[in-house]
Coordinates of C-alpha atoms and ligand atoms in Angstrom, one line a residue:
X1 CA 147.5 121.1 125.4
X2 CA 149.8 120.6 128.3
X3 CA 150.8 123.2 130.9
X4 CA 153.8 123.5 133.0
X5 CA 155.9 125.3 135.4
X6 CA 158.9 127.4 134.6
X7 CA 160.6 129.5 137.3
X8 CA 164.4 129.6 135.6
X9 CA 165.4 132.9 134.4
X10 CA 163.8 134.0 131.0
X11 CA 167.2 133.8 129.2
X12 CA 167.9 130.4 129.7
X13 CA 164.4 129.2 129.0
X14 CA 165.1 126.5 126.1
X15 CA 161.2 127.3 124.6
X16 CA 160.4 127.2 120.6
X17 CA 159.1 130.9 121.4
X18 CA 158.7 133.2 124.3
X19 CA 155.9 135.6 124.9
X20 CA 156.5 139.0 126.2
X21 CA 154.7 141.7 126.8
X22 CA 155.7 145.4 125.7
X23 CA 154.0 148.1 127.3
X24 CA 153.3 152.1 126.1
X25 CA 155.5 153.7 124.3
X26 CA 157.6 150.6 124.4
X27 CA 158.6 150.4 128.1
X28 CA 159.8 146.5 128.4
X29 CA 158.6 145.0 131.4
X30 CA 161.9 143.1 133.1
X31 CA 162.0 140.3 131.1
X32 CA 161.8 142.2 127.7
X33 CA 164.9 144.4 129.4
X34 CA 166.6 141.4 130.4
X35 CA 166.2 139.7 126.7
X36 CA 166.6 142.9 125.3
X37 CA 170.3 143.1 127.3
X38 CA 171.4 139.8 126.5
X39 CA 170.3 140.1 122.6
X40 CA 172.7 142.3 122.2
X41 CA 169.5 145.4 122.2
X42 CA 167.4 143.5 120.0
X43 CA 164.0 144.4 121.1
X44 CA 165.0 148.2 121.6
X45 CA 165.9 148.3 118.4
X46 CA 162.4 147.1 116.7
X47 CA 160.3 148.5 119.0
X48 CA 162.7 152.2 117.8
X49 CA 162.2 151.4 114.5
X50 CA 158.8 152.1 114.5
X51 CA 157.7 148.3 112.8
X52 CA 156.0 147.2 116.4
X53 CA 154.6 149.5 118.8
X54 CA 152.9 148.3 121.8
X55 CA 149.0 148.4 120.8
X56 CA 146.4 145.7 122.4
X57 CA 146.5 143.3 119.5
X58 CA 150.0 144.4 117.9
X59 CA 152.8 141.4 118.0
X60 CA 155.7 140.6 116.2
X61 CA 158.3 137.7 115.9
X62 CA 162.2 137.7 116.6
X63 CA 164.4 135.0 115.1
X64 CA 166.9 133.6 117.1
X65 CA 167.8 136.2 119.5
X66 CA 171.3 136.2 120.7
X67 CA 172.0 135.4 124.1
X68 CA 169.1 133.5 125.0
X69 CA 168.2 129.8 125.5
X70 CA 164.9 130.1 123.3
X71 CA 164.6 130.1 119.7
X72 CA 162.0 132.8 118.9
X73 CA 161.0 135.7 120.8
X74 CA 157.3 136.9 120.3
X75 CA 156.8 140.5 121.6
X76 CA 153.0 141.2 121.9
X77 CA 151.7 144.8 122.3
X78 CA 150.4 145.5 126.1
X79 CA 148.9 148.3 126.2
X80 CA 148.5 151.5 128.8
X81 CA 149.7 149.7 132.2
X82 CA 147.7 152.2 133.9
X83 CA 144.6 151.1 132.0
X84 CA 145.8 147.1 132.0
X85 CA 142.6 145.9 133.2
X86 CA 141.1 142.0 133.3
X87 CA 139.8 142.3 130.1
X88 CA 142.8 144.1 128.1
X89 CA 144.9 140.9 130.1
X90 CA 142.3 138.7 128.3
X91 CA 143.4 140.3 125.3
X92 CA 147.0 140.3 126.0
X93 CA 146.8 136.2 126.1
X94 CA 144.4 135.6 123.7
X95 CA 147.0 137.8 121.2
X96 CA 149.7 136.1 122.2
X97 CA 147.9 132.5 121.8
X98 CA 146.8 133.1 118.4
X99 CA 150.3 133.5 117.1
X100 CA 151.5 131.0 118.5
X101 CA 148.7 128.6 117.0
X102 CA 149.6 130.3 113.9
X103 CA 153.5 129.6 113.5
X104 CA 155.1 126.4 113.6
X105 CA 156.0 126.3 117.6
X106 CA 155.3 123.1 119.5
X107 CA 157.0 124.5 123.1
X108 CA 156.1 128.0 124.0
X109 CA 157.0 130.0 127.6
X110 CA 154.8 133.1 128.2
X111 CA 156.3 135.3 130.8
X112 CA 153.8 137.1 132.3
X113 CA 155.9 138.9 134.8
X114 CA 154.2 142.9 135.7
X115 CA 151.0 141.1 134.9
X116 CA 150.7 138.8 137.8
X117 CA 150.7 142.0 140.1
X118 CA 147.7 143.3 138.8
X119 CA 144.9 139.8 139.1
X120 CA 146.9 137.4 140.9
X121 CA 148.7 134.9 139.4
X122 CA 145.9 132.1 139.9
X123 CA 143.5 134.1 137.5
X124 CA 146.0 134.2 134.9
X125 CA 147.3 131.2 135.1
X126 CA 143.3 130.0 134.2
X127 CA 142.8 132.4 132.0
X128 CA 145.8 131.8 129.4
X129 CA 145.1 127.9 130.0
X130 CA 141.3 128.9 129.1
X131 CA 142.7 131.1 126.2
X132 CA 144.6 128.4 124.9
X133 CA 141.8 125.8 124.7
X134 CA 139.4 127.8 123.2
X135 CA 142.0 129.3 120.3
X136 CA 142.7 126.1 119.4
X137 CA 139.3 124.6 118.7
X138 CA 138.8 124.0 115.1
X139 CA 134.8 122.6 113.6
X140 CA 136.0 119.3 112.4
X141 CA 132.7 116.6 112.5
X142 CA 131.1 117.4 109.3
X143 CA 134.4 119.9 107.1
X144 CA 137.1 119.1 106.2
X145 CA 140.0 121.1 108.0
X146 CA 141.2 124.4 106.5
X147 CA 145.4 124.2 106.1
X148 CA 147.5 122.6 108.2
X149 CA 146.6 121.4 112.0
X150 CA 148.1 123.9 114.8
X151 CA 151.8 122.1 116.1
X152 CA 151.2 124.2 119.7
X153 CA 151.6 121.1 122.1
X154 CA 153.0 122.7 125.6
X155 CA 152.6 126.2 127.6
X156 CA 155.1 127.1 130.1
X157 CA 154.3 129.7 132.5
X158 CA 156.2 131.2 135.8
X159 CA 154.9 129.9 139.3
X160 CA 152.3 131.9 139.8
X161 CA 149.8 132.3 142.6
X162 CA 149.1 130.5 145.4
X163 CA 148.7 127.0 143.1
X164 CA 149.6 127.7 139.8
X165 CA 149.1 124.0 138.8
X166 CA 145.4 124.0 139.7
X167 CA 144.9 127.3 138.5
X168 CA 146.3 126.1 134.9
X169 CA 144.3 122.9 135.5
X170 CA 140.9 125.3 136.4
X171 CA 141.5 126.6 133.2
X172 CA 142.0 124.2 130.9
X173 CA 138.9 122.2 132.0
X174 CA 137.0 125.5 131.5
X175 CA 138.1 125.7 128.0
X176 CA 137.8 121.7 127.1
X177 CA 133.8 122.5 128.4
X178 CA 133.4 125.7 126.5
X179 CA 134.8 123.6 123.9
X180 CA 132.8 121.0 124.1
X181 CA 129.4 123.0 124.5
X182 CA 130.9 125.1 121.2
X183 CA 131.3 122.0 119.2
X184 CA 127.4 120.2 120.4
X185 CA 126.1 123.8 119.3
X186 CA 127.8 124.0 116.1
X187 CA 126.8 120.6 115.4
X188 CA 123.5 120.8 113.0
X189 CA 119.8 119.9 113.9
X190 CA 120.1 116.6 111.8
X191 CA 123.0 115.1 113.8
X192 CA 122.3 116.7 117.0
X193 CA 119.0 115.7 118.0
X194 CA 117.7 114.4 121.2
X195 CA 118.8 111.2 120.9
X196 CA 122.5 112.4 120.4
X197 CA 122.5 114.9 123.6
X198 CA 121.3 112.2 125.9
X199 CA 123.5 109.4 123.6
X200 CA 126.5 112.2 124.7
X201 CA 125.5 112.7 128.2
X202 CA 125.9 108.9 128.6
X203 CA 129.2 108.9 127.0
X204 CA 129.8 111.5 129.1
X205 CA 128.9 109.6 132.4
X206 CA 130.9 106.7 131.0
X207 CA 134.2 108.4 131.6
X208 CA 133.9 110.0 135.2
X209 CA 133.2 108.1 138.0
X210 CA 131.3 110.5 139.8
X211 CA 128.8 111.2 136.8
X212 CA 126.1 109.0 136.6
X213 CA 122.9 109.8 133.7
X214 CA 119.2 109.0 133.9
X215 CA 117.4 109.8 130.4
X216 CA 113.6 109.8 130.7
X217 CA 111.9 108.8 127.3
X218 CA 108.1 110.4 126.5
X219 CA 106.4 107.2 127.4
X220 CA 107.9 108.4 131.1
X221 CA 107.1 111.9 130.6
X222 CA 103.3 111.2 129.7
X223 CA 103.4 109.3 132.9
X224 CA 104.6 112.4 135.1
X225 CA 102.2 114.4 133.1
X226 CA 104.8 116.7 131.0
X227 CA 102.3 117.7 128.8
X228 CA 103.9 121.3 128.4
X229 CA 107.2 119.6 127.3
X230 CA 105.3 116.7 125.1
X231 CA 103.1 119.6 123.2
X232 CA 106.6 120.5 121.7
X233 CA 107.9 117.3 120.9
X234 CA 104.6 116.6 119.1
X235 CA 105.0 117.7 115.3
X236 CA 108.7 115.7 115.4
X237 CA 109.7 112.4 114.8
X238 CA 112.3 113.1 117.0
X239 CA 111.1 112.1 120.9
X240 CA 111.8 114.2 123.3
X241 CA 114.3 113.3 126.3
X242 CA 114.7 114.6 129.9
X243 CA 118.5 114.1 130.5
X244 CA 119.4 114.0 134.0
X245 CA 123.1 114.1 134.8
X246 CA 124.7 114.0 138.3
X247 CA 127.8 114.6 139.6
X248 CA 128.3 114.1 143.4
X249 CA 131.7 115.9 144.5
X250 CA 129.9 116.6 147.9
X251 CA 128.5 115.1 151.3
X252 CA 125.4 112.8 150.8
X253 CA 123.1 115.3 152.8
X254 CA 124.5 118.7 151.0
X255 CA 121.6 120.5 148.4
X256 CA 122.7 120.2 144.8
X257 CA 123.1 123.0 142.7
X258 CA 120.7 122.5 139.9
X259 CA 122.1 123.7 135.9
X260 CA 118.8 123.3 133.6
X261 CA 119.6 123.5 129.7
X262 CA 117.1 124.3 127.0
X263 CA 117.6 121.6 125.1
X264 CA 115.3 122.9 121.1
X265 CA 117.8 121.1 118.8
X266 CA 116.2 122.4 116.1
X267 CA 113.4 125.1 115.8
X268 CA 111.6 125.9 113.2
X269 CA 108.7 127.8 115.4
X270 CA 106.4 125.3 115.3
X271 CA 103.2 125.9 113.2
X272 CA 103.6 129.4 114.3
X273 CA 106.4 128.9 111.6
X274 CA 109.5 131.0 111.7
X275 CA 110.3 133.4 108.4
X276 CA 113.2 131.7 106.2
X277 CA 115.7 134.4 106.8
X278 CA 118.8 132.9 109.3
X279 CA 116.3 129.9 110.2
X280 CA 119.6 128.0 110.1
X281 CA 120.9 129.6 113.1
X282 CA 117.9 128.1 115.3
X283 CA 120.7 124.8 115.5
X284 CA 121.8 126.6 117.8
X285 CA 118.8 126.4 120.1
X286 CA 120.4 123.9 122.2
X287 CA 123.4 125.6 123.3
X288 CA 121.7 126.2 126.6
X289 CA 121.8 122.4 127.1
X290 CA 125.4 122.4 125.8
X291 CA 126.9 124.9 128.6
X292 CA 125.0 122.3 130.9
X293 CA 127.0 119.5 128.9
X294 CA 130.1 121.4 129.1
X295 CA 129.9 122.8 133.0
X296 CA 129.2 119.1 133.6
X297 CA 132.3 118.0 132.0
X298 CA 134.6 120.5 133.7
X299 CA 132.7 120.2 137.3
X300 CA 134.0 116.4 136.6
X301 CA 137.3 116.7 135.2
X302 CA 137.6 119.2 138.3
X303 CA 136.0 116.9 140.7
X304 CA 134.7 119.6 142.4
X305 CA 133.5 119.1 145.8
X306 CA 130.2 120.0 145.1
X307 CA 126.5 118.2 144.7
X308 CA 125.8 119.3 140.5
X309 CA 122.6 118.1 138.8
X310 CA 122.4 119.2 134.9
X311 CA 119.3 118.5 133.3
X312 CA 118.8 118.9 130.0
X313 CA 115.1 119.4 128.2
X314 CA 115.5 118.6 124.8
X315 CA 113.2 118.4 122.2
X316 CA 112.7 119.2 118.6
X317 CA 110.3 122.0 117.6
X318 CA 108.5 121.1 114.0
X319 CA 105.6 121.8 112.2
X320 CA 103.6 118.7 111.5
X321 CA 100.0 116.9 111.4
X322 CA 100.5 116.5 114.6
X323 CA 102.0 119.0 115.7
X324 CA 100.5 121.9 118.4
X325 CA 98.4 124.2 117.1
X326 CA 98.0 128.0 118.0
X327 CA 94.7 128.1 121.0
X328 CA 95.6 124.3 121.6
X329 CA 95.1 123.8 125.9
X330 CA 97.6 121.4 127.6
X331 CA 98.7 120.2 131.0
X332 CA 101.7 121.1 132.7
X333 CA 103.3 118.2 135.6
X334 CA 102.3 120.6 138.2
X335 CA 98.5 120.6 137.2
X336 CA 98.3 124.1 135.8
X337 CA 97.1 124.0 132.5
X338 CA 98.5 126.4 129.6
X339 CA 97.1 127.9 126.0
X340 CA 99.4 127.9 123.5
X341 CA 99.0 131.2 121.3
X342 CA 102.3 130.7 119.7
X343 CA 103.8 127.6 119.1
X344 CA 107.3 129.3 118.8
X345 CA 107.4 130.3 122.6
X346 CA 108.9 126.4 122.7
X347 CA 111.3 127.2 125.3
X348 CA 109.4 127.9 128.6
X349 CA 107.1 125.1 127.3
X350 CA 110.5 122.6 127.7
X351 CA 111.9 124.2 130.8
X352 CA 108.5 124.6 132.6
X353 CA 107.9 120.5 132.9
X354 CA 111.7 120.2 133.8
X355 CA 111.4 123.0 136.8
X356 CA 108.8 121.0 138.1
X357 CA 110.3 117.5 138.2
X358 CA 113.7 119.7 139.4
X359 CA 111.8 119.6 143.2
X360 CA 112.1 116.4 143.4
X361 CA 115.9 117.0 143.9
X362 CA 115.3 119.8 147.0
X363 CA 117.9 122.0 145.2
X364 CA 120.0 124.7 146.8
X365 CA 119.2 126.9 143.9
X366 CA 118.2 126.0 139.8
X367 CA 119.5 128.2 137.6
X368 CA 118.4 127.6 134.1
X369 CA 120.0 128.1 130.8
X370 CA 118.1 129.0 127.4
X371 CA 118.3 130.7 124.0
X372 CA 115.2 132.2 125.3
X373 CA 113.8 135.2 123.5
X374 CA 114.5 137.5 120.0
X375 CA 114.3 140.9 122.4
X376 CA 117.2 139.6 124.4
X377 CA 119.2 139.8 121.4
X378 CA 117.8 142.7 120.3
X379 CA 118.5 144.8 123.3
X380 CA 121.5 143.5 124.0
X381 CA 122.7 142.1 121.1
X382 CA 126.2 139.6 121.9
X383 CA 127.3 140.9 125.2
X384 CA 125.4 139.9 127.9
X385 CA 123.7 137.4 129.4
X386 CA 120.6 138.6 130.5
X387 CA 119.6 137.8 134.2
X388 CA 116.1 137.2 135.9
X389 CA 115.3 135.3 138.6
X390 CA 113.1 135.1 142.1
X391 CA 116.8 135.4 144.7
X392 CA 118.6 138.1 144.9
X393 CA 121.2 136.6 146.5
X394 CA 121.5 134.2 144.2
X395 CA 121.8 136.7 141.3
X396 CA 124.3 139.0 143.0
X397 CA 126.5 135.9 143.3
X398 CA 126.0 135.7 139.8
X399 CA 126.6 138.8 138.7
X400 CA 129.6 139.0 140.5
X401 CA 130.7 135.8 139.1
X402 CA 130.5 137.1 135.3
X403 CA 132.8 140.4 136.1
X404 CA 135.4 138.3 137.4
X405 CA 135.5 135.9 134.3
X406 CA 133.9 138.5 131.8
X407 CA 131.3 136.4 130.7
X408 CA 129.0 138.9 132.3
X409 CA 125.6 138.8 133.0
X410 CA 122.9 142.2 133.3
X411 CA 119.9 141.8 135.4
X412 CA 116.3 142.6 133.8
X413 CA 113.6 143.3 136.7
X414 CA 111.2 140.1 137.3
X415 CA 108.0 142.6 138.7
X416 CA 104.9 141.6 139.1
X417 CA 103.2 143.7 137.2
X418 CA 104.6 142.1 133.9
X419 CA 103.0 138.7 135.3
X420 CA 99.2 139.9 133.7
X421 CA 100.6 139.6 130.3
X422 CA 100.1 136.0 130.6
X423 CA 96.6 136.0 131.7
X424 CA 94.3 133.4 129.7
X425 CA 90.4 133.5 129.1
X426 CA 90.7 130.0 128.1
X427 CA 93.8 128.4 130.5
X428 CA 95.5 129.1 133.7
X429 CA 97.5 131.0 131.7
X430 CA 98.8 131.7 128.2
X431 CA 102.7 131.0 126.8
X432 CA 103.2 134.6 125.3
X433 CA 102.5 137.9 126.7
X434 CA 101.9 140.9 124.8
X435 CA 104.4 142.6 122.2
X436 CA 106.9 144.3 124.5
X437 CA 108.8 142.8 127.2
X438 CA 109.2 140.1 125.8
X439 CA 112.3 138.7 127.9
X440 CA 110.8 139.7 131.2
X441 CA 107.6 138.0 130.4
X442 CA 108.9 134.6 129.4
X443 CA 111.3 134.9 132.7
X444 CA 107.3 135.5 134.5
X445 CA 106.5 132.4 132.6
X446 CA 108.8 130.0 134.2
X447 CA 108.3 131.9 137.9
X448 CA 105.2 130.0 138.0
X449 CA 107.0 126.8 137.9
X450 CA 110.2 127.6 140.0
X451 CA 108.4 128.9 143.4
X452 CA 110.1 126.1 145.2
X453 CA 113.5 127.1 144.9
X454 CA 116.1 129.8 144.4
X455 CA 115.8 130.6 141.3
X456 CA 118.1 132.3 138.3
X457 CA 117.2 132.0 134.8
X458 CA 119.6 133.2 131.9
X459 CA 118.7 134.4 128.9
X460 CA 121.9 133.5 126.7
X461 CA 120.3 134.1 123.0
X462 CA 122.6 137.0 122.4
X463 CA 125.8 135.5 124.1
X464 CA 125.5 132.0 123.0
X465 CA 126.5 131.9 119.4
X466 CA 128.0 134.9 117.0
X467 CA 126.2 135.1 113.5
X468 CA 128.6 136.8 111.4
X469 CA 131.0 135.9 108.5
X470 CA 133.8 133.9 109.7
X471 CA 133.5 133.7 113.4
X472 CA 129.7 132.4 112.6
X473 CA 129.3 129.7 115.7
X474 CA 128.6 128.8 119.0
X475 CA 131.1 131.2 121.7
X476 CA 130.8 128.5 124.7
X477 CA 129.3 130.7 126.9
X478 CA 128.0 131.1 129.7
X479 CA 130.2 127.4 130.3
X480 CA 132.9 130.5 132.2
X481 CA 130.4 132.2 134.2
X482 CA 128.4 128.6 135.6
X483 CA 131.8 127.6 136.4
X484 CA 133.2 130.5 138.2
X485 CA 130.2 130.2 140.4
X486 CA 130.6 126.6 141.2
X487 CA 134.2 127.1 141.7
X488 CA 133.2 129.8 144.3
X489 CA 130.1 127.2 146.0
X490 CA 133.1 124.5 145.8
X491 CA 135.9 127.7 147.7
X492 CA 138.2 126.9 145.0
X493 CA 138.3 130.3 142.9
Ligands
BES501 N1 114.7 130.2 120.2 C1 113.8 131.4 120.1 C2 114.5 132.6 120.6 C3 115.5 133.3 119.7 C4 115.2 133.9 118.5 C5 116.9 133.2 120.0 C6 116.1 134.5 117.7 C7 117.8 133.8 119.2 C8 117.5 134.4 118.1 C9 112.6 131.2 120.9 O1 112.1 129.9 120.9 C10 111.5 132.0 120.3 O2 111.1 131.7 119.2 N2 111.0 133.0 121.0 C11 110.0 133.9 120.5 C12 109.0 134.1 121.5 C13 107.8 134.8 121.0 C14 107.0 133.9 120.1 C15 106.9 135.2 122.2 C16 110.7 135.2 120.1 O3 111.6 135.7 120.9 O4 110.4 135.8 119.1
MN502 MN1 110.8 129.4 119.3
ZN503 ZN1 113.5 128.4 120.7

């Protein structure tokens, strides 16, 4: 999709369709009322006759309107100004985007004016850029497509904000990487294996200059003594990788931010086997390491002035003869040694080995990324990402970040008194804790391992993929809320 500026006056705008908002009770903004005057009163007249109202979600398409430039005119309900907050704005775009994907419209202008006041133009400049990204993503690699491809090739938008161009730009890049961590997700277990996530990130370092890729194979793990990571990797014929991607936008001496992705691209649980019912969906195990793919990306595209490491910890978790069994002992890199009551809690097991060889980069802060526990889905079903850590600060800032770009984030407390749960006759400690808590005490888990550093772990089980019907798939997320806080590390939200 390409994005441009257009500051002539909404009348003479030559697009295949303009996009215009009505508000309550069908109050045109100025635009509409300036379309509406030159048409002669044609958008009075449908919004009076009842047909279209104004409701979030409501739209409807004018044919050649007299007196202006354009050829179609979409009106697209707005909604309660007084209540036009930055999600019902979200809404607003993402309406008006869908349409537009849906009719046969190559050029479209959306006008946007009365909006701007409320965010700033720079936000929704992103966001409709972001919007249009993500609508028009379509699961291709293994289906055929379903009716015809979308025409949509242009957006016009007025100059708004400070920098309208990179805001657009910030927001296409953000929906290309949720895009791109949607599509690696969606992918299944038997194409997207280890192999194919590192094969990807070095594709992916092919094609910016300042990404570069270091993939460590077992034989190097068993050297650094990964033998948390390996015990996972162990019932597969898949081998385990340790993808290590850099981007340096910064100063040689400036900390990089470390992104760490749980990287299970497929699992079955392990000999603590998983029950059959939506065991598919555990493809999807791996879209922690695909929002590190995808923020990786966009940090590139973007070159963002800012020192990025994403690792990635991928592994495939199988039964197998010689696979981990349930009371099996082994050796993390840092020396403490772990018992393995459940060969399903495969995630920490990963991440743990990878927290440890993360020192060796003296990060400014790690956050990692993983499709981490059932209870975080089960409290908080698709909503939220859910938010641990050992740095406030570093939390807040996130936090903060997911409210501006509503991919939001909810903080679970990290006390100490949850850390027992892990306590071992037999090991250092154990990989589960008891029944309850289960979120928190895999978050106490990888605390042991992530002393070293600012720390902020998210839980994205629930946000990370949507299991119903026909919007079954990987959402992209938390690719928006990594990248809204390197965009604010990097000053350039
Ligand atoms: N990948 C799963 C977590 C998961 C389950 C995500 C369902 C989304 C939906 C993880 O590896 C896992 O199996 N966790 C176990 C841990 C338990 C054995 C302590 C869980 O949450 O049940
Ligand atoms: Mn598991
Ligand atoms: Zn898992």
């Amino acid at each position: 999709m390409r994005y441009t500026l257009n500051q002539d006056s909404i009348t003479s705008i030559a697009a295949d369709c303009l996009v215009v908002p009505i508000w309550k009770d069908g109050e045109p903004g100025d635009d509409a009322e300036a379309l509406d005057e030159a048409s002669g009163g044609a958008l009075k007249q449908i919004v009076g006759s009842g047909d279209f109202r104004w409701k979030a979600g409501e739209s409807h398409l004018l044919h050649e309107p007299a007196g202006c430039a354009a050829k179609r005119i979409l009106l697209v309900g707005a909604g309660d100004p007084a209540e036009f907050d930055a999600g019902a704005a979200a809404k607003y775009l993402a309406c008006g985007v869908r349409k537009l994907l849906d009719g046969n419209i190559r050029h479209a202008h959306f006008a946007l004016e009365g909006i701007d006041a409320v965010f700033g133009g720079g936000w929704l400049a992103a966001r409709l850029a972001r919007e249009a990204e993500t609508a028009a993503y379509r699961y291709a690699a293994t289906k055929a497509g379903a009716g015809p491809e979308p025409v949509l090739e242009s957006f016009s938008v007025p100059s708004l904000g400070d920098d309208p161009a990179a805001a657009l730009a910030r927001g296409k890049a953000i929906g290309r990487g949720m895009n791109r961590a949607r599509e690696l997700g969606n992918l299944p277990g038997n194409i997207c294996t280890p192999g194919y996530l590192a094969a990807h990130a070095a594709e992916l370092a092919g094609q910016h200059d300042s990404l570069s890729v270091d993939v460590l194979d077992e034989a190097q793990m068993r050297e650094l003594g990964m033998g948390c990571l390996l015990s996972v990797a162990a019932g597969s014929v898949e081998e385990a990788r340790l993808i290590v991607l850099r981007h340096q936008g910064g100063s040689g001496e400036e900390k990089p931010v470390v992104l760490l992705g749980k990287g299970i691209t497929f699992d079955t649980g392990g000999i603590s086997l998983k029950p059959g019912l939506a065991m598919d969906e555990m493809k999807f195990d791996m879209c922690g390491a695909a929002s590190v793919m995808g923020a990786m990306a966009a940090a590139a595209e973007l070159q963002l002035p800012v020192n990025l490491i994403g690792m990635v910890a991928a592994a495939e978790n199988m039964p197998g003869g010689k696979a981990t069994k349930p009371g099996d002992i082994v050796t993390s890199m840092a020396g403490k040694t772990v018992e393995i009551l459940n060969t399903d809690a495969e995630g920490r097991l990963v991440l743990c080995d990878a927290l440890t060889y993360a020192e060796r980069f003296d990060p400014a802060c790690v956050i990692d990324i993983a499709t981490l526990t059932g209870a975080a889905v089960a409290t908080f079903g698709h909503e939220a990402n859910v938010l641990l850590g050992n740095d406030q600060a570093l939390m807040d800032e996130l936090l903060q970040c997911g409210r501006t770009c509503l991919d939001r984030a909810w903080q679970l407390p990290l006390w100490d008194e949850y850390q027992k749960q892990l306590d071992s006759n037999f090991a250092d400690m154990a990989n589960i804790g008891g029944k309850r808590a289960g979120t928190i005490t895999a978050a106490c888990f990888l605390s042991r391992y992530a002393g070293a550093f600012p720390w902020a772990h998210l839980d994205i089980a629930g946000s990370a993929w949507l299991a119903d019907g026909a919007r079954k798939g990987a959402t992209g997320r938390p690719v928006p809320l990594l990248m809204e806080f390197l965009l604010a590390r990097a000053d350039q939200s």
